[in-house]
Amino acid sequence: MMAPAMLNEACQDPNRIVSQFEETGQDHDTVMQAVRNMHDFDRTEISLRKGQLSCWAMAPTALMKERLLETPAEAAKLYLNDNLFYRRLHPSIGHMYDSVMGMARVVSGIPKTATGAFTLGGTESNILAVLGAREWAKQKGKDPSGLNIVMSNTAHLSIDKAAHYFGLEIRRVPVGEKFAARAEDFRKRVDSNTAIIIGSAPDYCYGQYDPIEDLSELALEHNTWLHVDGAIGAAYARTMRDLGESIPASAFDLDGVTSVSVDLHKHVYAPIGAGILFCREQEFTDLHTFSEGTWPVGLMVSTGMNGSPPASSLAGAYAVMRRLGLEGYRAQTAQIIHNRTKLVGLIEALDETRIFGNPIGTVVTFGWNDIDASLVAAAMEERDWKINQVSDPAGIHCTLDAFDNDPLLEAFAAAMAECADAIRAGYRPKTVKGATYG
Ligand SMILES: Cc1ncc(COP(=O)(O)O)c(C=O)c1O
């Protein structure tokens, strides 16, 4: 492997930026050397090499997934040129599709009666739920130009994207000082033009659960679609409960829940580009399905948004679930619980810190009573940590993953303590940035 300084040079050499389609193709080794150089360049960053992050789930290969990734990577490679629609040609894609649905149902406790559609992740799943809800509202004679979505202000921005695409109004419920929305504030905003209520389980901003049980009642009263955004938490909810955690009911065991999204590329450890939108019954999956037979080449039936959804994503998800098994999944989840408990304990022990809300999943956010968290984050960045933040109030955003590395968590807390002390003593970092997604 190249020394970091050489790699730095190689990556900054403008001749390496390929701005044209070259006249002559390069051999395999040359191309792979270039790709490896770019990839390894990222890994020369201390933060990635040592896992000096606050959002550990964003760079899992830096810590724990290298081995777990080998099997899905090899499986995905076999299907790199295959489209999920090519099932007539490749019946194996249909077999894997049904297997992925079945395994995801078992791990997340989704009943057999629920129907699933494979997606490329939480955004597509959320957009499809809004689409289905709009179609349902139209079926019930509602004017599609006057429909609204009711959700807390911590709901994922992909819902805003869906509202933008489909022309729905958004009514936001503020989460307030407890970082969790109240059912009565949802109730105030729901009316006869509400096409969909969204509940996060949990949300990405603070890792809090919306009051899904109450939202289920509300949805039943108004005969409205209730979508549970379980991108983060739907997959591990059942296992965490089995391991003694008190995770609120947030799926089809509540009668008012119409759809639940589950991301396989988050806490099921599949390679990026894998999620599922489960609907209570086929009727609801049909509502987000596009089906058209007027084209000269024949009927197209598509449950998702993409014309060429990659079968490689499906193969990767299939492989990782088979590799883990329920035993492996329990072990990963137990490790996450350990990491979260350890991190919360370490942060609570620091001077003047305040944990935001009640962290029961994999997201932990916190700030300080006496100093601005964005200053501490900037001081941490100067020490080669990559820190994610939240705003209003300013805080540090952590997403845990299943790595086995207590010393790393201890180093994170110790560096936070030192940076906070430096800020108290008057130190001001050169560049202070607020919260930025990614
Ligand atoms: C709660 C929640 N919903 C939806 C999404 C969107 O998922 P994706 O990035 O897979 O599209 C995320 C992503 O972090 C999320 O945390």
Coordinates of C-alpha atoms and ligand atoms in Angstrom, one line a residue:
M1 CA 0.0 0.0 0.0
M2 CA 1.2 3.5 -0.8
A3 CA 2.4 5.8 2.0
P4 CA -0.3 8.4 2.9
A5 CA 1.8 11.3 1.6
M6 CA 2.3 9.7 -1.8
L7 CA -1.4 8.9 -2.0
N8 CA -2.2 12.4 -1.2
E9 CA 0.0 13.5 -4.1
A10 CA -1.4 11.0 -6.4
C11 CA -5.0 12.0 -5.7
Q12 CA -4.3 15.7 -6.0
D13 CA -2.5 15.3 -9.3
P14 CA -4.8 17.0 -11.8
N15 CA -3.7 14.5 -14.5
R16 CA -5.5 11.8 -12.5
I17 CA -8.8 13.6 -12.8
V18 CA -10.2 12.0 -16.0
S19 CA -12.2 14.7 -17.7
Q20 CA -12.6 13.0 -21.0
F21 CA -13.6 9.6 -22.3
E22 CA -10.1 8.4 -23.2
E23 CA -9.5 7.3 -26.8
T24 CA -7.8 4.1 -25.7
G25 CA -9.1 1.9 -22.9
Q26 CA -6.8 1.0 -20.0
D27 CA -6.0 -2.5 -18.8
H28 CA -7.7 -3.9 -15.7
D29 CA -4.7 -3.3 -13.4
T30 CA -4.3 0.3 -14.4
V31 CA -8.0 1.1 -13.9
M32 CA -8.1 -0.8 -10.6
Q33 CA -4.9 1.0 -9.4
A34 CA -6.6 4.3 -10.0
V35 CA -9.8 3.3 -8.3
R36 CA -7.9 1.9 -5.4
N37 CA -5.8 5.1 -5.1
M38 CA -9.0 7.1 -4.8
H39 CA -10.6 4.7 -2.3
D40 CA -7.4 4.5 -0.2
F41 CA -7.0 8.3 -0.3
D42 CA -10.2 8.6 1.8
R43 CA -8.7 6.0 4.3
T44 CA -5.6 8.1 4.8
E45 CA -7.8 10.5 6.8
I46 CA -7.1 9.7 10.4
S47 CA -10.8 10.0 11.2
L48 CA -11.8 7.2 8.8
R49 CA -8.8 4.9 9.5
K50 CA -9.3 5.1 13.3
G51 CA -13.0 5.4 13.3
Q52 CA -12.8 8.9 14.8
L53 CA -16.3 9.9 13.9
S54 CA -19.6 10.6 15.7
C55 CA -21.8 9.0 13.0
W56 CA -20.2 5.6 13.1
A57 CA -22.9 4.1 10.9
M58 CA -21.9 6.3 8.0
A59 CA -18.5 4.7 7.6
P60 CA -19.0 1.2 8.8
T61 CA -16.2 -0.3 6.6
A62 CA -13.7 1.7 8.6
L63 CA -14.6 -0.3 11.7
M64 CA -16.5 -3.5 11.6
K65 CA -18.1 -4.5 8.3
E66 CA -15.0 -5.4 6.2
R67 CA -15.5 -9.1 6.7
L68 CA -19.2 -9.0 6.7
L69 CA -19.1 -7.1 3.4
E70 CA -17.2 -9.7 1.5
T71 CA -20.1 -12.1 1.0
P72 CA -22.6 -9.5 -0.1
A73 CA -20.0 -7.9 -2.4
E74 CA -19.3 -11.2 -4.2
A75 CA -23.0 -11.9 -4.5
A76 CA -23.7 -8.4 -5.8
K77 CA -20.9 -8.7 -8.4
L78 CA -22.7 -11.7 -10.0
Y79 CA -25.8 -9.6 -10.7
L80 CA -24.1 -6.2 -11.6
N81 CA -25.7 -6.1 -15.0
D82 CA -29.1 -7.4 -14.1
N83 CA -32.3 -5.5 -13.6
L84 CA -34.8 -6.5 -11.0
F85 CA -37.3 -6.8 -13.9
Y86 CA -35.3 -9.5 -15.7
R87 CA -37.1 -12.3 -14.0
R88 CA -38.2 -14.1 -17.1
L89 CA -34.6 -14.4 -18.1
H90 CA -33.2 -14.9 -14.6
P91 CA -35.7 -16.7 -12.4
S92 CA -33.2 -16.6 -9.6
I93 CA -34.0 -12.9 -9.1
G94 CA -37.6 -13.8 -8.3
H95 CA -36.3 -16.5 -5.9
M96 CA -34.0 -14.0 -4.1
Y97 CA -36.8 -11.4 -4.1
D98 CA -39.1 -13.7 -2.2
S99 CA -36.3 -14.9 0.1
V100 CA -35.3 -11.3 1.0
M101 CA -39.0 -10.4 1.8
G102 CA -39.3 -13.6 3.9
M103 CA -36.1 -13.0 5.8
A104 CA -36.8 -9.3 6.4
R105 CA -40.3 -10.2 7.6
V106 CA -38.9 -12.7 10.2
V107 CA -36.1 -10.4 11.5
S108 CA -38.4 -7.4 11.8
G109 CA -41.5 -9.2 12.9
I110 CA -43.7 -8.2 10.0
P111 CA -46.6 -10.6 9.5
K112 CA -47.0 -12.8 6.4
T113 CA -50.1 -11.0 5.4
A114 CA -48.2 -7.8 4.7
T115 CA -46.9 -7.3 1.2
G116 CA -43.4 -6.0 0.4
A117 CA -41.9 -4.0 -2.4
F118 CA -38.1 -3.8 -2.7
T119 CA -36.7 -0.2 -2.9
L120 CA -33.3 1.4 -3.0
G121 CA -33.7 2.7 0.5
G122 CA -35.6 4.9 2.9
T123 CA -36.2 7.8 0.6
E124 CA -37.8 5.6 -2.2
S125 CA -39.9 3.8 0.5
N126 CA -41.2 7.1 1.9
I127 CA -42.0 8.5 -1.5
L128 CA -43.9 5.4 -2.4
A129 CA -45.9 5.6 0.8
V130 CA -46.9 9.2 0.0
L131 CA -47.8 8.2 -3.5
G132 CA -50.0 5.3 -2.3
A133 CA -51.7 7.5 0.2
R134 CA -52.4 10.2 -2.5
E135 CA -54.0 7.5 -4.7
W136 CA -56.1 6.2 -1.8
A137 CA -57.3 9.7 -1.0
K138 CA -58.3 10.1 -4.7
Q139 CA -60.1 6.8 -4.7
K140 CA -62.1 8.2 -1.8
G141 CA -63.1 11.2 -3.9
K142 CA -60.7 13.7 -2.3
D143 CA -59.4 16.6 -4.4
P144 CA -55.7 15.7 -5.0
S145 CA -54.7 19.4 -5.1
G146 CA -55.9 20.1 -1.6
L147 CA -54.2 17.1 0.3
N148 CA -51.9 17.4 3.2
I149 CA -49.3 15.4 5.1
V150 CA -49.1 15.6 8.9
M151 CA -45.7 14.8 10.5
S152 CA -43.3 16.0 13.2
N153 CA -40.6 18.4 12.2
T154 CA -38.1 15.7 12.7
A155 CA -39.5 13.4 10.0
H156 CA -37.0 12.7 7.3
L157 CA -36.7 15.2 4.5
S158 CA -37.6 12.5 1.9
I159 CA -41.2 13.2 2.9
D160 CA -40.7 16.9 2.0
K161 CA -39.3 15.6 -1.3
A162 CA -42.4 13.5 -1.9
A163 CA -44.6 16.5 -1.0
H164 CA -42.7 18.5 -3.6
Y165 CA -43.0 15.8 -6.3
F166 CA -46.7 15.2 -5.7
G167 CA -47.9 18.7 -4.7
L168 CA -49.1 18.0 -1.1
E169 CA -49.1 20.5 1.7
I170 CA -46.9 19.6 4.8
R171 CA -48.2 20.3 8.3
R172 CA -45.4 20.1 10.8
V173 CA -45.8 19.2 14.5
P174 CA -43.0 20.8 16.5
V175 CA -41.2 18.4 18.8
G176 CA -40.4 21.0 21.5
E177 CA -38.1 20.7 24.4
K178 CA -38.6 16.9 24.9
F179 CA -37.5 16.3 21.3
A180 CA -40.6 14.1 20.8
A181 CA -43.9 15.2 19.2
R182 CA -47.1 14.9 21.2
A183 CA -50.2 13.1 19.9
E184 CA -52.5 16.0 20.6
D185 CA -50.4 18.3 18.4
F186 CA -50.8 15.8 15.5
R187 CA -54.6 15.7 16.2
K188 CA -54.8 19.5 15.9
R189 CA -53.4 19.4 12.3
V190 CA -55.3 16.4 10.9
D191 CA -58.4 17.1 8.9
S192 CA -60.6 15.6 6.1
N193 CA -57.9 16.6 3.6
T194 CA -55.1 14.7 5.3
A195 CA -53.8 12.0 2.9
I196 CA -51.2 10.6 5.2
I197 CA -49.8 10.8 8.8
I198 CA -46.1 10.0 9.2
G199 CA -44.6 8.6 12.3
S200 CA -40.9 8.0 12.7
A201 CA -39.7 5.0 14.6
P202 CA -37.3 6.5 15.4
D203 CA -36.4 9.8 13.8
Y204 CA -32.9 10.5 12.4
C205 CA -32.5 13.9 14.2
Y206 CA -32.7 12.9 17.8
G207 CA -33.5 9.2 17.7
Q208 CA -37.0 9.6 19.3
Y209 CA -40.2 7.7 18.6
D210 CA -43.3 9.5 17.5
P211 CA -46.4 8.4 19.5
I212 CA -47.2 5.7 16.9
E213 CA -49.9 4.0 19.1
D214 CA -51.8 7.3 19.3
L215 CA -51.2 8.0 15.6
S216 CA -52.7 4.6 14.9
E217 CA -55.9 5.6 16.7
L218 CA -56.0 8.9 14.9
A219 CA -55.5 7.3 11.5
L220 CA -58.4 4.8 12.2
E221 CA -60.7 7.7 13.3
H222 CA -60.0 9.6 10.1
N223 CA -59.6 6.6 7.8
T224 CA -56.2 7.9 6.8
W225 CA -53.0 6.2 5.7
L226 CA -50.4 6.0 8.5
H227 CA -46.9 5.4 7.4
V228 CA -44.3 4.4 9.9
D229 CA -40.8 5.5 8.8
G230 CA -38.8 2.6 10.2
A231 CA -35.7 3.2 8.1
I232 CA -33.6 3.1 11.2
G233 CA -35.5 1.1 13.7
A234 CA -38.0 -1.3 12.1
A235 CA -35.4 -4.0 11.4
Y236 CA -34.0 -4.2 14.9
A237 CA -37.2 -3.5 16.9
R238 CA -38.1 -7.1 17.5
T239 CA -34.5 -8.2 18.4
M240 CA -34.0 -5.3 20.7
R241 CA -37.2 -6.2 22.5
D242 CA -36.1 -9.8 22.8
L243 CA -32.9 -8.5 24.3
G244 CA -34.8 -6.6 27.0
E245 CA -35.1 -3.1 25.5
S246 CA -38.4 -1.3 25.7
I247 CA -39.1 -0.4 22.1
P248 CA -42.6 1.0 21.6
A249 CA -45.0 -0.9 19.3
S250 CA -44.6 0.7 15.8
A251 CA -45.7 -1.7 13.1
F252 CA -48.7 -3.7 11.9
D253 CA -49.6 -5.0 15.4
L254 CA -51.2 -1.5 15.6
D255 CA -54.4 -1.6 13.5
G256 CA -54.1 1.9 12.1
V257 CA -50.6 1.3 10.6
T258 CA -50.9 1.1 6.8
S259 CA -47.2 0.9 5.8
V260 CA -43.8 0.4 7.4
S261 CA -40.4 1.1 5.7
V262 CA -37.5 -1.1 6.6
D263 CA -34.0 -0.2 5.4
L264 CA -31.8 -3.2 4.8
H265 CA -28.7 -1.0 4.1
K266 CA -28.9 0.5 7.6
H267 CA -29.1 -1.9 10.5
V268 CA -29.4 -5.1 8.4
Y269 CA -25.9 -4.2 7.1
A270 CA -26.6 -4.8 3.4
P271 CA -24.6 -2.8 0.9
I272 CA -26.1 0.6 0.0
G273 CA -29.3 0.6 -2.2
A274 CA -31.6 -1.8 -0.3
G275 CA -34.8 -1.2 1.5
I276 CA -38.4 -2.5 1.6
L277 CA -41.8 -0.8 1.8
F278 CA -44.2 -3.2 3.6
C279 CA -47.9 -2.5 3.3
R280 CA -50.6 -4.0 5.5
E281 CA -52.3 -5.7 2.5
Q282 CA -51.9 -6.1 -1.2
E283 CA -54.5 -3.4 -1.8
F284 CA -52.1 -0.7 -0.5
T285 CA -49.1 -2.0 -2.5
D286 CA -51.2 -1.8 -5.6
L287 CA -51.8 1.8 -4.9
H288 CA -48.1 2.7 -5.4
T289 CA -47.7 0.2 -8.3
F290 CA -47.4 1.6 -11.8
S291 CA -48.9 -0.7 -14.4
E292 CA -49.3 0.3 -18.1
G293 CA -49.9 -1.9 -21.1
T294 CA -50.2 0.5 -24.0
W295 CA -46.5 0.5 -24.8
P296 CA -45.5 -1.4 -28.0
V297 CA -43.1 -3.6 -26.1
G298 CA -45.8 -4.7 -23.7
L299 CA -47.1 -4.4 -20.2
M300 CA -44.8 -2.8 -17.5
V301 CA -45.7 -3.4 -13.9
S302 CA -43.4 -1.6 -11.4
T303 CA -43.8 -1.2 -7.6
G304 CA -41.0 1.3 -7.4
M305 CA -39.6 4.5 -9.0
N306 CA -36.6 3.2 -11.0
G307 CA -36.7 1.7 -14.4
S308 CA -33.6 -0.4 -13.8
P309 CA -33.5 -1.3 -10.1
P310 CA -30.2 -3.2 -9.6
A311 CA -30.6 -6.9 -8.9
S312 CA -27.1 -6.5 -7.4
S313 CA -28.7 -4.7 -4.4
L314 CA -31.1 -7.5 -3.9
A315 CA -28.3 -10.1 -4.1
G316 CA -26.2 -8.1 -1.6
A317 CA -29.1 -8.0 0.8
Y318 CA -29.9 -11.7 0.3
A319 CA -26.3 -12.6 1.0
V320 CA -25.8 -10.5 4.1
M321 CA -29.0 -11.9 5.8
R322 CA -28.0 -15.5 5.0
R323 CA -24.5 -14.8 6.3
L324 CA -25.7 -13.3 9.6
G325 CA -28.6 -15.6 10.5
L326 CA -30.8 -14.7 13.4
E327 CA -27.9 -15.6 15.8
G328 CA -25.5 -13.2 14.1
Y329 CA -28.2 -10.5 13.9
R330 CA -28.8 -10.9 17.7
A331 CA -25.1 -10.5 18.3
Q332 CA -24.8 -7.4 16.2
T333 CA -27.9 -5.9 17.9
A334 CA -26.5 -6.7 21.4
Q335 CA -23.3 -5.0 20.4
I336 CA -25.2 -1.9 19.4
I337 CA -27.1 -1.8 22.7
H338 CA -23.8 -2.2 24.5
N339 CA -22.2 0.7 22.5
R340 CA -25.2 3.0 23.1
T341 CA -25.3 2.3 26.8
K342 CA -21.6 2.8 27.1
L343 CA -21.7 6.0 25.1
V344 CA -24.6 7.5 27.0
G345 CA -22.9 6.7 30.3
L346 CA -19.6 8.3 29.2
I347 CA -21.4 11.4 27.9
E348 CA -23.5 11.8 31.1
A349 CA -20.4 11.6 33.2
L350 CA -18.9 14.8 31.4
D351 CA -19.4 18.2 33.0
E352 CA -22.6 20.0 32.1
T353 CA -23.7 17.7 29.3
R354 CA -27.4 17.1 28.5
I355 CA -28.6 14.1 26.5
F356 CA -31.4 15.1 24.2
G357 CA -34.6 13.1 24.7
N358 CA -34.5 9.4 25.5
P359 CA -32.1 7.5 23.4
I360 CA -33.4 3.9 23.0
G361 CA -32.3 3.1 19.5
T362 CA -29.0 3.7 17.8
V363 CA -29.0 7.6 17.6
V364 CA -27.7 9.6 20.6
T365 CA -27.6 13.4 20.6
F366 CA -26.4 15.7 23.3
G367 CA -25.3 19.2 24.1
W368 CA -23.9 21.3 26.9
N369 CA -25.7 23.6 29.4
D370 CA -22.9 26.1 29.5
I371 CA -21.2 26.1 26.1
D372 CA -22.1 26.0 22.4
A373 CA -21.8 22.5 21.0
S374 CA -20.8 23.8 17.6
L375 CA -17.6 25.2 19.1
V376 CA -16.9 21.8 20.7
A377 CA -17.6 20.1 17.4
A378 CA -15.2 22.5 15.6
A379 CA -12.4 21.9 18.2
M380 CA -13.0 18.1 17.7
E381 CA -12.6 18.5 13.9
E382 CA -9.3 20.3 14.5
R383 CA -8.2 17.1 16.3
D384 CA -9.1 15.0 13.3
W385 CA -12.6 13.8 14.4
K386 CA -15.5 14.1 12.0
I387 CA -18.4 15.3 13.9
N388 CA -22.1 15.4 12.9
Q389 CA -24.3 18.0 14.6
V390 CA -27.9 19.1 15.2
S391 CA -29.1 22.6 15.5
D392 CA -31.7 24.3 17.7
P393 CA -30.4 23.5 20.2
A394 CA -26.9 23.0 19.1
G395 CA -25.8 19.4 19.8
I396 CA -23.6 16.5 18.7
H397 CA -25.2 13.8 16.6
C398 CA -24.0 10.2 17.0
T399 CA -25.2 7.1 15.2
L400 CA -24.0 3.9 16.6
D401 CA -23.1 0.7 14.8
A402 CA -22.1 -2.8 15.9
F403 CA -18.4 -2.3 16.3
D404 CA -16.6 -3.9 19.2
N405 CA -14.3 -1.1 20.4
D406 CA -14.8 0.4 23.9
P407 CA -11.5 2.3 23.8
L408 CA -12.8 4.2 20.7
L409 CA -15.9 5.3 22.6
E410 CA -13.7 6.3 25.6
A411 CA -11.4 8.3 23.3
F412 CA -14.4 10.0 21.9
A413 CA -15.7 11.1 25.3
A414 CA -12.2 12.1 26.5
A415 CA -11.6 14.2 23.4
M416 CA -15.1 15.8 24.0
A417 CA -14.2 16.6 27.6
E418 CA -10.8 18.2 26.6
C419 CA -12.4 20.2 23.8
A420 CA -15.3 21.4 26.1
D421 CA -12.7 22.5 28.7
A422 CA -10.7 24.4 26.1
I423 CA -13.8 26.2 25.0
R424 CA -14.6 27.1 28.6
A425 CA -11.1 28.4 28.9
G426 CA -11.7 30.8 26.0
Y427 CA -10.2 28.8 23.1
R428 CA -12.0 29.5 19.7
P429 CA -11.5 27.2 16.7
K430 CA -10.7 28.9 13.4
T431 CA -13.6 27.4 11.5
V432 CA -17.0 26.9 13.1
K433 CA -19.7 25.2 11.0
G434 CA -23.2 24.4 12.0
A435 CA -25.1 21.2 11.4
T436 CA -24.7 19.8 7.8
Y437 CA -26.3 16.5 6.7
G438 CA -23.8 13.9 5.5
Ligands
LIG1 C1 -35.6 8.0 9.5 C2 -35.1 8.0 8.1 N1 -35.9 7.9 7.1 C3 -35.5 7.8 5.8 C4 -34.2 7.9 5.5 C5 -33.7 7.9 4.1 O1 -33.0 6.8 3.8 P1 -32.1 6.6 2.5 O2 -30.9 7.5 2.8 O3 -31.8 5.2 2.5 O4 -32.8 7.1 1.3 C6 -33.2 8.0 6.6 C7 -31.8 8.2 6.3 O5 -31.0 8.3 7.1 C8 -33.7 8.0 7.9 O6 -32.9 8.1 8.9

